[in-house]
C-alpha positions as a printed Julia matrix, in Angstrom:
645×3 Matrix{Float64}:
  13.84   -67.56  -23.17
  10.98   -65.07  -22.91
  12.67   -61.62  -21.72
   9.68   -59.4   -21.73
   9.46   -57.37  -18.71
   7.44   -60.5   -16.48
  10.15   -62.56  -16.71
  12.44   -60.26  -15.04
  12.8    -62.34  -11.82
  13.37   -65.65  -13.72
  16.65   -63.88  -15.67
  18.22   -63.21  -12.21
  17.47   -67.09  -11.31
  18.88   -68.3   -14.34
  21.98   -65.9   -13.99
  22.74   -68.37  -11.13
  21.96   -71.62  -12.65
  24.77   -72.31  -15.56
  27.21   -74.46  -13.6
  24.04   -76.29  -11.76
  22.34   -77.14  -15.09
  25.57   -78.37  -17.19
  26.59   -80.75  -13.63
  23.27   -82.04  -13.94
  22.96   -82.76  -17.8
  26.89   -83.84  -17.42
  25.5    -86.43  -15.87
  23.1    -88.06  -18.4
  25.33   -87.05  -21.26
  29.73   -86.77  -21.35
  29.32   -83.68  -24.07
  26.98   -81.23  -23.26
  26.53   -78.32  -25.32
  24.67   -75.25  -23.99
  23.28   -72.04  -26.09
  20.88   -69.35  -25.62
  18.46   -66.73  -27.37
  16.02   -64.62  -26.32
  12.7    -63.56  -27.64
  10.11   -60.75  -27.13
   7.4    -60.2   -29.8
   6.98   -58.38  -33.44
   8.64   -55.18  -33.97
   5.24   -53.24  -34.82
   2.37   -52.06  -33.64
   0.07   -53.5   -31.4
   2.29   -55.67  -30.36
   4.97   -52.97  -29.36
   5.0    -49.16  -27.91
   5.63   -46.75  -30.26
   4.39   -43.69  -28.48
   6.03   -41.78  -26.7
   8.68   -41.98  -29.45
  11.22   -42.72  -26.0
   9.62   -46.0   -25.75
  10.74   -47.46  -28.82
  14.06   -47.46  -27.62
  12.99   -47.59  -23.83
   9.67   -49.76  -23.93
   9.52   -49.22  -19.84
   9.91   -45.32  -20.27
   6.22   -45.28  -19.11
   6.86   -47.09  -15.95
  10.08   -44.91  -15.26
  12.06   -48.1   -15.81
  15.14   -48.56  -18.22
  15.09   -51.76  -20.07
  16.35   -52.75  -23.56
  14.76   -51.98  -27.08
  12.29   -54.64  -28.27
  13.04   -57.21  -30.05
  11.42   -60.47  -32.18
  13.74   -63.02  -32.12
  17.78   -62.4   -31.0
  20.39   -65.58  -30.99
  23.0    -64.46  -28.18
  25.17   -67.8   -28.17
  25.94   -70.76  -29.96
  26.25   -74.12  -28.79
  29.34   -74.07  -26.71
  30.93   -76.86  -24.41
  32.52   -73.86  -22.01
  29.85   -72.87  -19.07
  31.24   -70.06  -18.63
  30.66   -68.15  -21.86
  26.86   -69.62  -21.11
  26.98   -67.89  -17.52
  28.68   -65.08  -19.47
  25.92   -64.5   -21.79
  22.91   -65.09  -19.65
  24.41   -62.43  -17.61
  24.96   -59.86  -20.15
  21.28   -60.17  -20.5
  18.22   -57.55  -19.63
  14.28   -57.83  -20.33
  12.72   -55.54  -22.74
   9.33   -54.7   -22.52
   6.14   -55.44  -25.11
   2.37   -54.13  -25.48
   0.07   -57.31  -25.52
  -0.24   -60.12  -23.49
   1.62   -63.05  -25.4
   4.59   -63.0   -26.94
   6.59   -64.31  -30.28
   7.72   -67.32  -28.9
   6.99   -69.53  -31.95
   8.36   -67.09  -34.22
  12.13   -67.71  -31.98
  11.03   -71.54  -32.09
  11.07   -71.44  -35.68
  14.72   -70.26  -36.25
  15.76   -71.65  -33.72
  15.16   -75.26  -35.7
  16.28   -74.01  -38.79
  18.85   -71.86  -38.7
  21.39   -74.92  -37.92
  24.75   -73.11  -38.7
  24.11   -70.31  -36.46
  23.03   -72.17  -33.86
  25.55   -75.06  -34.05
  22.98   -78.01  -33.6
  25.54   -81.39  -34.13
  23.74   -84.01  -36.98
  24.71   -87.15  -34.81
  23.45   -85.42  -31.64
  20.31   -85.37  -29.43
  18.6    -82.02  -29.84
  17.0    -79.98  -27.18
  15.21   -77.37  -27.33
  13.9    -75.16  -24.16
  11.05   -72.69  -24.36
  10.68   -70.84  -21.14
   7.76   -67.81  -20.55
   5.28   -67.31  -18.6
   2.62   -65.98  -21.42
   0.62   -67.29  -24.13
   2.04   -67.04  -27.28
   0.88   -65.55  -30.73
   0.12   -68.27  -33.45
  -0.41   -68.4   -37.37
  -3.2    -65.85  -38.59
  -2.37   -63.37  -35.56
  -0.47   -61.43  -37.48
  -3.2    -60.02  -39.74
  -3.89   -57.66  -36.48
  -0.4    -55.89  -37.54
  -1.31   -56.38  -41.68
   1.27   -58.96  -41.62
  -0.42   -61.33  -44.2
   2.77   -63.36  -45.86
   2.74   -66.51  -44.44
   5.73   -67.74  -42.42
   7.92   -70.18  -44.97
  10.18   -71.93  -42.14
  13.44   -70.39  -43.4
  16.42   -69.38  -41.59
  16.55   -65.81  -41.74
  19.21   -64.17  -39.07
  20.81   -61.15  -40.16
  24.57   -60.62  -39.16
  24.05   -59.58  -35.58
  21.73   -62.76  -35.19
  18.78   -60.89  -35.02
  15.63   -62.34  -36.88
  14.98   -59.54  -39.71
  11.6    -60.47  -41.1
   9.51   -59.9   -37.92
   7.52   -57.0   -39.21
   7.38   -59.42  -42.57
   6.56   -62.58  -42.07
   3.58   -64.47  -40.03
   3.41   -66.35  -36.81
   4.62   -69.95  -37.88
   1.32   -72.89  -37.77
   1.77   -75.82  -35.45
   2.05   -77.92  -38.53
   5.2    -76.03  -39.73
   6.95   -76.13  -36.78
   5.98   -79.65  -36.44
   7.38   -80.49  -39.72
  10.84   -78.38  -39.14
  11.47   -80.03  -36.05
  10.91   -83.65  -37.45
  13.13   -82.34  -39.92
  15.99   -81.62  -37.51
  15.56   -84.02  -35.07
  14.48   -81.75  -32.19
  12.54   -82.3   -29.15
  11.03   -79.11  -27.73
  10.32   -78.65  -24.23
   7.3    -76.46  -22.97
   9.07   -75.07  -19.68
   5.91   -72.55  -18.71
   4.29   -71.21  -15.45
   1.23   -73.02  -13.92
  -1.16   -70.09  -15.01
  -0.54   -70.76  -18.81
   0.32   -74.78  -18.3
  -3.42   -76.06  -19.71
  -2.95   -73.98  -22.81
   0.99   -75.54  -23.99
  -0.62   -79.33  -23.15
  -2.49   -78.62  -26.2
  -0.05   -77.21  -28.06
   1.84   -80.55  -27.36
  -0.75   -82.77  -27.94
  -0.63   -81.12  -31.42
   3.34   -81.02  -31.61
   4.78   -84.78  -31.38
   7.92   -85.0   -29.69
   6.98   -82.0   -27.05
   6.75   -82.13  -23.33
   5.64   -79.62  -20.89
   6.88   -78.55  -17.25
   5.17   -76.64  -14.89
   7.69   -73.97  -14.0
   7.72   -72.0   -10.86
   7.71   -68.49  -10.26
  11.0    -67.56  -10.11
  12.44   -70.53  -12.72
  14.29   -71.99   -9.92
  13.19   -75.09  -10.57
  14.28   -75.21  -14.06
  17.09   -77.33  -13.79
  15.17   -80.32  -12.58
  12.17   -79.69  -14.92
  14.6    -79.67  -17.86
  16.05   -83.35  -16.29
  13.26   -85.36  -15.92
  11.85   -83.65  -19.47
  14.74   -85.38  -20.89
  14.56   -88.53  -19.13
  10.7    -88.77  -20.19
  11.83   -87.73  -23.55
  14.54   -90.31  -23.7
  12.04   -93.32  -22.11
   9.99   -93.49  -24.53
  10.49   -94.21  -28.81
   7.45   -93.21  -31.46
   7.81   -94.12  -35.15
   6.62   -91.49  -37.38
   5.82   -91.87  -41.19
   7.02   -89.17  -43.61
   5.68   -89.23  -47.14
   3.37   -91.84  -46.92
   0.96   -92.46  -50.09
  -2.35   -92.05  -49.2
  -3.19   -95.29  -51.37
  -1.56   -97.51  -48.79
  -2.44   -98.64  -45.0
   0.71   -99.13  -42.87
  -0.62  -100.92  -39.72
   2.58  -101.18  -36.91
   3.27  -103.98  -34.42
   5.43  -103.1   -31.51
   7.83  -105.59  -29.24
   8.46  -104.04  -26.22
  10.33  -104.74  -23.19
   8.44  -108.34  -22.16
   8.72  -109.97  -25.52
   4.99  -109.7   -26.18
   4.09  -108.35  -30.08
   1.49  -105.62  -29.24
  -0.3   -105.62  -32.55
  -1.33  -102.16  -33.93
   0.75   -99.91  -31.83
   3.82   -98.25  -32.72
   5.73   -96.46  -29.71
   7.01   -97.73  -26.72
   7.52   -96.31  -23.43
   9.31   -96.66  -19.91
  12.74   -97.58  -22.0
  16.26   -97.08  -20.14
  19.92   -96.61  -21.69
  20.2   -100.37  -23.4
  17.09  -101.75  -23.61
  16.11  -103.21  -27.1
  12.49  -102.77  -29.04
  11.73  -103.61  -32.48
   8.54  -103.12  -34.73
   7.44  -104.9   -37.46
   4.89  -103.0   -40.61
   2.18  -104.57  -42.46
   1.63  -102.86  -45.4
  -2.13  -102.58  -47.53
  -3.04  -101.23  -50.73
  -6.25   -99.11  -50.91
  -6.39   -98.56  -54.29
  -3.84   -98.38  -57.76
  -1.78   -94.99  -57.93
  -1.17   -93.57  -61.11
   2.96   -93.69  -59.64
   3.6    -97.19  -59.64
   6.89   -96.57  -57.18
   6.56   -94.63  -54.2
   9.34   -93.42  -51.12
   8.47   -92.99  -47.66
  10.27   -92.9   -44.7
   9.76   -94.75  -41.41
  11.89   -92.54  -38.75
  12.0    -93.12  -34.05
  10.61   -89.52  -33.71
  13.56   -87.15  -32.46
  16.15   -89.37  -34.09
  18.5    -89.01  -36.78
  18.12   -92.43  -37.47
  15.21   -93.34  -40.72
  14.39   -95.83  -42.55
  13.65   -95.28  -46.26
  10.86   -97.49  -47.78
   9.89   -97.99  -51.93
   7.25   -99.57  -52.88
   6.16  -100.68  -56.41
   2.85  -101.1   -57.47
   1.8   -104.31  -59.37
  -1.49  -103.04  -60.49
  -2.14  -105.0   -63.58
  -2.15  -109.09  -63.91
   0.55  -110.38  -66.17
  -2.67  -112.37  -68.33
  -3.01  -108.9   -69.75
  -0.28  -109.28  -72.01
  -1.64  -113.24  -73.23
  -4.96  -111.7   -74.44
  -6.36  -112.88  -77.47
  -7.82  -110.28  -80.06
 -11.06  -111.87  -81.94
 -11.29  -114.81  -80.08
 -13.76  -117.67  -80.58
 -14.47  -117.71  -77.26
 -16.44  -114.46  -77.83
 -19.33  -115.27  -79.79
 -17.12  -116.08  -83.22
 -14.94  -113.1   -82.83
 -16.73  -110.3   -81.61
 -13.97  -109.89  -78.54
 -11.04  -110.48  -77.2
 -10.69  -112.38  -74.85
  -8.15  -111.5   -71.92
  -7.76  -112.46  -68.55
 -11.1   -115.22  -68.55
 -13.14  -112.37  -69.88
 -14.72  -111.28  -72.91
 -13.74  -107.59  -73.18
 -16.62  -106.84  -76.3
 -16.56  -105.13  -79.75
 -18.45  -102.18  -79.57
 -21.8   -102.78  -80.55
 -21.82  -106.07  -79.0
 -22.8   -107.22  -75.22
 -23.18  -110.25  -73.03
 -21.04  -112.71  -71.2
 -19.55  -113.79  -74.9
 -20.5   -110.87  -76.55
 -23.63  -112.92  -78.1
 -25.77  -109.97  -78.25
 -25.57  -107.37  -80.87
 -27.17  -103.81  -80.48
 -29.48  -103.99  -84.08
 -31.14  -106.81  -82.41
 -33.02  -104.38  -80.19
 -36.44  -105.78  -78.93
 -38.88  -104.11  -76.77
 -39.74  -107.13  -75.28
 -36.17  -107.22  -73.82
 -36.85  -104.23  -71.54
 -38.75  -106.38  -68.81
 -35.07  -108.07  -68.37
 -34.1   -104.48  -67.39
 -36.28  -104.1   -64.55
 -35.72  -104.74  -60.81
 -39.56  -104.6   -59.67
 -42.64  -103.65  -61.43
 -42.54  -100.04  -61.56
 -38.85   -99.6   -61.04
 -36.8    -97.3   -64.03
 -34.97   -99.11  -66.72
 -31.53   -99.89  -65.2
 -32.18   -98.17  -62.22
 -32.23   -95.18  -64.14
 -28.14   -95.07  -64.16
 -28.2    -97.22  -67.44
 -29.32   -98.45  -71.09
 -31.37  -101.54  -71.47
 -29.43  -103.15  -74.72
 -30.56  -106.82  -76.12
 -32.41  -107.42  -72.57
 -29.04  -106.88  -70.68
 -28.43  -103.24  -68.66
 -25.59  -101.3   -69.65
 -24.59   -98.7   -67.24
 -23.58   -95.28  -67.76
 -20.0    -93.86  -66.82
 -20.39   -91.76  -63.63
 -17.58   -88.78  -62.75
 -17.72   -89.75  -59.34
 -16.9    -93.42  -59.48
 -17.87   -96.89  -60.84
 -21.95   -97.65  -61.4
 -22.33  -102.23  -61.97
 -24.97  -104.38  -61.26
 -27.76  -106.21  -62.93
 -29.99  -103.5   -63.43
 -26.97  -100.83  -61.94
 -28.19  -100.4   -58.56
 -24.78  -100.38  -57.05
 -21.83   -97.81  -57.17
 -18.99   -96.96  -54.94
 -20.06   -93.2   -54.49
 -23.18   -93.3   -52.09
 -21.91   -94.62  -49.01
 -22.15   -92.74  -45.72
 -19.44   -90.25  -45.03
 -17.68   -88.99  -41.69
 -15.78   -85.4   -41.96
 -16.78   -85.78  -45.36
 -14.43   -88.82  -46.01
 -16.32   -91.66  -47.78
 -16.6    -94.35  -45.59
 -14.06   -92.46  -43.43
 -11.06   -93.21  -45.66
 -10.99   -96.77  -43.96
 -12.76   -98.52  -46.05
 -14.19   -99.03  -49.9
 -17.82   -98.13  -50.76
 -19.99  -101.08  -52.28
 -23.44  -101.04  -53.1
 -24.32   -98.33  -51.1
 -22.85   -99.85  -47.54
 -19.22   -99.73  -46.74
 -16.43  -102.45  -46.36
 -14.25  -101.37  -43.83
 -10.71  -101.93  -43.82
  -8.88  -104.68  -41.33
  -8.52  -102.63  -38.16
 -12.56  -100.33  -38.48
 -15.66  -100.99  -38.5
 -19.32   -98.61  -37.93
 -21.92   -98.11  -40.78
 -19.31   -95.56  -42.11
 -16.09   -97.32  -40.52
 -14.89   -94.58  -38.18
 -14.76   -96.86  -35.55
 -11.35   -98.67  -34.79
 -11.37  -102.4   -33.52
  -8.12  -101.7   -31.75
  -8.2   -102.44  -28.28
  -4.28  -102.17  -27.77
  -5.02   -98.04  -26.97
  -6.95   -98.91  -24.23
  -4.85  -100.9   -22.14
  -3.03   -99.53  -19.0
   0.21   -99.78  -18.39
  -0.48  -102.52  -15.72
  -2.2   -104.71  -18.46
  -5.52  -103.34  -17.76
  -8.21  -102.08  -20.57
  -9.32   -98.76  -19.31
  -7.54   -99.49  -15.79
 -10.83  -101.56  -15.2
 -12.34   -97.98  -14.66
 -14.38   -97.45  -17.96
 -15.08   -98.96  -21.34
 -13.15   -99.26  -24.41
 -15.38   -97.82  -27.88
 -13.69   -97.09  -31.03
 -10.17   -97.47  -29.56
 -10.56   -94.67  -26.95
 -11.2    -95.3   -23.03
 -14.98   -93.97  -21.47
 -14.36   -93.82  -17.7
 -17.28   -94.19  -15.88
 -15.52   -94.38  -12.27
 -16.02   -91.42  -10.67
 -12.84   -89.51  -10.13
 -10.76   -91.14  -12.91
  -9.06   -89.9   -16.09
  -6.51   -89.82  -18.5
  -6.21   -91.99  -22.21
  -6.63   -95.0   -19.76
  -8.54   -93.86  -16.99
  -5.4    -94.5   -15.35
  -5.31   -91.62  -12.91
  -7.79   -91.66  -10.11
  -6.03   -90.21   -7.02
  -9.68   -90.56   -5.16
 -10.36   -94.19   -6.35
 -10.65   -97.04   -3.81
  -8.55   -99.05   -5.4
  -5.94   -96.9    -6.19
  -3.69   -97.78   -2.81
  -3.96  -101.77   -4.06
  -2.77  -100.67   -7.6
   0.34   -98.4    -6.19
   1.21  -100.81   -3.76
   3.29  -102.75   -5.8
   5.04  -100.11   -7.35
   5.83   -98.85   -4.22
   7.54  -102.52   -3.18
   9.35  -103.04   -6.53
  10.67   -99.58   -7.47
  11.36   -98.28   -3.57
  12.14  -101.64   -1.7
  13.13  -104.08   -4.88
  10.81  -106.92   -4.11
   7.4   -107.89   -4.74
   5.45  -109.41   -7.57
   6.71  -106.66  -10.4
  10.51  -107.15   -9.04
  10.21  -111.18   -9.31
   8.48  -111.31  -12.82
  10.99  -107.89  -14.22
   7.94  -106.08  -15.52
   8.59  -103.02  -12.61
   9.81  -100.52  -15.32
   6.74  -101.03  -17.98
   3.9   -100.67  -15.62
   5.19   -98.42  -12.87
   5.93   -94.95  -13.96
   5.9    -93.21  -10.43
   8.38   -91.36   -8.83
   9.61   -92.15   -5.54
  10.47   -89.81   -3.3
  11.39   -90.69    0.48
  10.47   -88.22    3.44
  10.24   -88.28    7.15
   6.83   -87.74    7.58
   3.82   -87.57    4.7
   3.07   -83.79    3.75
  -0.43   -82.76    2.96
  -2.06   -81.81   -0.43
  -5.43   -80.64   -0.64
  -6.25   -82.26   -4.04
  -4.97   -84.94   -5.97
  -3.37   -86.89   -3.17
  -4.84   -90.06   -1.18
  -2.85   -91.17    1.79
  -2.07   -95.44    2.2
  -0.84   -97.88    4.1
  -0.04  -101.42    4.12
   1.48  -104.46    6.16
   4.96  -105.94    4.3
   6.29  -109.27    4.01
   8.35  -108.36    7.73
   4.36  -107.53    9.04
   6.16  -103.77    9.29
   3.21  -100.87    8.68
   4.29   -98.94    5.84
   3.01   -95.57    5.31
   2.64   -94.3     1.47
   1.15   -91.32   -0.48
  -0.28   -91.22   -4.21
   0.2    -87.59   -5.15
  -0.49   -86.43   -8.95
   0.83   -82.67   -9.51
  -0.55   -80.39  -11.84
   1.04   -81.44  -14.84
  -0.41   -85.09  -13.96
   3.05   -86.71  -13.36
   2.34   -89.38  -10.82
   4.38   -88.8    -7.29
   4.61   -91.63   -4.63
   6.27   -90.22   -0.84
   7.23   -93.0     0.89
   7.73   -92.79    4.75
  11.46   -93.57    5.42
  10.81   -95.49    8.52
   8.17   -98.13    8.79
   6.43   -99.19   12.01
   7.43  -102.26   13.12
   6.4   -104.8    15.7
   9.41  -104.8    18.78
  10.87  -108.14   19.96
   9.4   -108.78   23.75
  11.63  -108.05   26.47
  12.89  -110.24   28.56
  13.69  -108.35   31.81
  10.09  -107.08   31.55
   8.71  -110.73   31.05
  10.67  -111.86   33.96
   9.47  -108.76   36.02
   5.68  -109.22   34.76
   5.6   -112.72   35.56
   6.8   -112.27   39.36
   4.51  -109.51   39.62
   1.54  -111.59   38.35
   2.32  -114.57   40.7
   3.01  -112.07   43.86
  -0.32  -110.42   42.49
  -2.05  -113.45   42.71
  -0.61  -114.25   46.18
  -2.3   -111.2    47.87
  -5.36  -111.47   45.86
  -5.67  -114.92   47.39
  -4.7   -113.84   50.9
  -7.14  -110.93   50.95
 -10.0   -113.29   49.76
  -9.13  -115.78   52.53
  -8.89  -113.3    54.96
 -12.0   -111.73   54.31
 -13.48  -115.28   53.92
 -12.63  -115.66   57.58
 -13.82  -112.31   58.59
 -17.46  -112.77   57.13
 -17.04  -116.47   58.72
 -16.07  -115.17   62.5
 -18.74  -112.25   61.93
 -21.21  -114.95   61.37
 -20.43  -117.31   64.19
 -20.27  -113.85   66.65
 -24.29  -113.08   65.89
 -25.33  -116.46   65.84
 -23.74  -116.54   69.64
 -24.92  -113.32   70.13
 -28.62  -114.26   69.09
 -29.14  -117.46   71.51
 -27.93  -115.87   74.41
 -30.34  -113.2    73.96
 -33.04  -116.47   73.79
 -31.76  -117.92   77.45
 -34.46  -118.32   80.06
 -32.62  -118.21   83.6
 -32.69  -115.94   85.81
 -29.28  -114.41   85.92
 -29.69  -112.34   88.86
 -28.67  -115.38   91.61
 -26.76  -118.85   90.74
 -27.73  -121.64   93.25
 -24.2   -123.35   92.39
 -22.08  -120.14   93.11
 -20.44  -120.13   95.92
 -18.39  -117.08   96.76
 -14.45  -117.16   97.32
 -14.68  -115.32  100.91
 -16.22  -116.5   104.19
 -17.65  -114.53  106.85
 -17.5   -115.51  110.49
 -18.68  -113.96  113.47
 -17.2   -113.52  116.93
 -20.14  -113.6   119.46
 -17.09  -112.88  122.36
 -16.62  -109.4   120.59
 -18.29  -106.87  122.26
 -18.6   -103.34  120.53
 -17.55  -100.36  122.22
């Protein structure tokens, strides 16, 4: 662990985390072992403060700050089963404080792997190895800035208080050393680092086989679970590695992986759980003779104990060597011998039977030396001798030929490899080796590299050239083109991973092949977060015609996140109470509709009848003032005997 002074916030976090971190490993493996060391930087300046002389013991004297004395490299515990002496320990601990920006990781990586003893690393156990910091780190070549010119030689060197004492005397340690010691030991290394310094530790472990990196957060509280699924990614997937292998022969690999199906030219396999079986077959190809006609090379799964060593012999010459025949008849009455179908020549003598004898020299024999009129004798990289072209040795190779226009010298070259070490140079044009091809055979005919993990070359987002993917969809990337958050296909492709590793059915669940091409994690939630990059929300209708409600995340250190809504939406049964009510309401509904339209009906019909009446009375031509038929109800009657008073 890094303790310079910006990692002061991640010691207290880890203080915390012992009993966490050995119940979660506890439950991959039944016998965990846990150590620790810490690491600063070099003991010497630049890299440390040495003025004020207080800061060499107190590097945060100028900050008014007490922290511990630098150091390079310190081992504070052995492997150890008991948690507590690891809580113990860790809790003991304090930062320190150094001058420059990174630190000496690599030279704490570096013991760490070698010094075995002290650290207690088991031979028939899985090794891992945990680099936590939130810096860059010094490589090989950066200590020149101190004078520190003596390369690092990848030796244990802890003193008796488990300090590293050559700090101040050896270099940084090269990627290729460390690669080596840890292939040695069996150890997988884990880049545990914070987002700001993530970009430059994928390189590192692009360079470093076996490595994995974790973006860790601020505090290192998520350490525990970055360290799990490190392992588990570590653990899924099994590389062969060759050791020692002579650079006169081609090993080409084929791989059977979890479906059955030989996968020619590749040798890894990935998305492999506790139990699962894969085997790999080699083809081996001689380039050329080696002087050492037995080789040993080893064949090893890369962070395994396990290896597999190899010897080869050589059968350069042909067994007819040893039935030649010295002064044969076959050549020209004795002037050979003749071995293998072929005259081998006295010297002095040349042709196909050695027929032709130097003193018979004729200038006349020169034109037989000639390609084209104008053209040097013999190409100019020979002798013209009885009409026949005998070519000179050459320090660089082989000249032959009629008139010794061919050699296996001047063929075209890539990073200054003829023919790009895959192939043999032939008359000026390279053969390329099974597997290349290209005027200089650089390019690879594999196609194997380009294929997805859902059987796709390039994801069907780009091109495969020379055994490496060209996306040309915009949006996608990756060694496959595989990751395209934005693409419009990607809710199709994650689909099914979402029905066979979340819901066990589907297509990839029927036909097993759910654990080779879907490497997502699922996580469940309530309710679909948002991400401002990266992320691409999707839904789709199930088998049940439920709405289900997905999201393709990829976080920073590309590792491919699917949240999956807990509840889907589903269509409701109809309800019967409401059918019954809707269905009375519709037909009492219809009742008053039906009444109101007769009634008005009537209304417009009694309204039209009314002015129609109204209209021909107005048209009547009678006199209505008198009727000539009416007779009144009273009668009048006079009494002429009445006389008024």
């Amino acid at each position: 662990m890094d303790l310079s002074f910006s990692m002061k916030d991640d010691l207290a976090r880890l203080r915390t985390l012992g009993n966490e971190l050995a119940v979660t490993m506890g439950q991959t493996t039944s016998n965990l072992r846990m150590g620790f060391g810490a690491f600063v930087d070099k003991t010497t300046s630049p890299y440390m403060y040495t003025f004020p002389p207080e800061a060499v013991d107190n590097p945060c004297f100028g900050i008014n700050e007490k922290c511990q004395a630098q150091f390079g490299f310190k081992h504070v515990l052995s492997l150890t089963e008991k948690v507590a002496r690891f809580t113990e320990e860790v809790e003991k601990q304090s930062v320190s404080r150094n001058r420059d920006a990174p630190e000496g990781g690599f030279d704490a990586v570096i013991q760490a792997v070698v010094c075995k003893d002290k650290i207690g690393w088991r031979p028939d156990a899985s090794h891992l190895l945990v680099f936590t910091t939130d810096a860059k780190t010094h490589i090989a070549l950066d200590g020149r800035i101190a004078g520190i010119v003596q390369p690092n030689d990848g030796r244990c060197h802890l003193d008796n208080n488990n300090i590293y004492n050559k700090s101040t005397v050896l270099d940084y340690p090269s990627l290729a050393l460390m690669t080596e010691k840890m292939s040695e030991n069996n150890i997988n290394l884990i880049f545990a680092v914070t987002s700001y310094v993530v970009p430059l530790y994928k390189e590192y472990s692009m360079l470093i086989p076996g490595t994995t990196v974790g973006t860790l957060s601020d505090d290192s509280g998520n350490i525990i679970q970055l360290i799990e699924e490190a392992y588990a990614k570590i653990r899924s997937k099994v590389v062969l590695e060759q050791l020692g292998v002579p650079e006169e022969l081609n090993l080409s690999f084929n791989a059977t992986c979890l479906n059955g199906e030989v996968i020619r030219g590749v040798s890894s396999c990935s998305g492999l759980k506790i139990g699962d079986v894969v085997s790999f077959s080699v083809e081996a190809q001689l380039r050329s003779c080696p002087k050492e006609k037995s080789r040993t090379f080893t064949i090893k799964p890369l962070g395994f104990k396990d290896s597999l060593e190899v010897t080869v012999d050589f059968a350069c010459g042909c067994n007819c060597e040893a039935m030649a025949e010295a002064n044969s008849d076959l050549c020209s009455n004795g002037n050979g011998t003749y071995e293998c179908g072929v005259c081998q020549c006295h010297k002095g003598r040349l042709g196909p039977h050695c027929e032709c004898s130097v003193e018979d020299y004729s200038p006349s024999d020169d034109v037989n030396c000639i390609s084209k009129p104008g053209s040097p004798l013999c190409s100019g990289k020979g002798d013209c001798l009885c009409g026949q072209c005998s070519c000179h040795a050459n320090e660089f190779g082989q000249v032959w030929g009629k008139y010794c226009e061919c050699d296996n010298f001047n063929c075209l070259r890539f990073k200054g490899a003829l023919c790009s070490d895959h192939g043999k140079c032939s008359c000026g044009l390279c053969q390329c080796d099974s597997g290349w091809k290209g005027e200089n055979c650089n390019c690879s005919t594999r196609t194997d590299t380009c294929m997805s993990s859902i059987g796709l070359q390039c994801s069907s987002r780009g091109y495969c050239e020379c055994g490496v993917c060209h996306c040309t969809q915009p949006g996608a990337y990756g060694a496959t083109c595989e990751k395209c958050p934005t693409c419009p296909d990607s809710c199709t492709i994650k689909t099914a991973c979402v029905e066979c590793q979340h819901f066990k059915r589907g297509q990839y669940s029927n036909d097993n092949s759910c654990s080779r091409i879907c490497k997502d994690e699922i996580r469940v939630v309530d309710e679909l977060a948002f991400h401002d990059v990266n992320a691409v929300n999707c839904s789709y209708k199930d088998e049940n015609d439920c709405v289900e409600y997905f999201q393709y995340y990829e976080d920073e250190s590309g590792k491919s996140i699917l949240f999956v809504v807990k509840e889907p939406e589903c269509p409701k049964g109809p309800d019967i109470l409401v059918v019954l009510l809707a269905v009375a309401g519709a037909i009492l509904l219809l009742g008053l509709v039906g009444l109101l339209i007769w009634k008005l009906l009537v209304t417009i019909h009694d309204r039209r009848e009314f002015a129609k009446f109204e209209e021909e009375r107005a048209k009547a031509k009678w006199d209505t003032a008198n009727n000539p038929l009416y007779k009144g109800a009273t009668s009048t009657f006079t009494n002429v005997a009445y006389r008024g008073t």
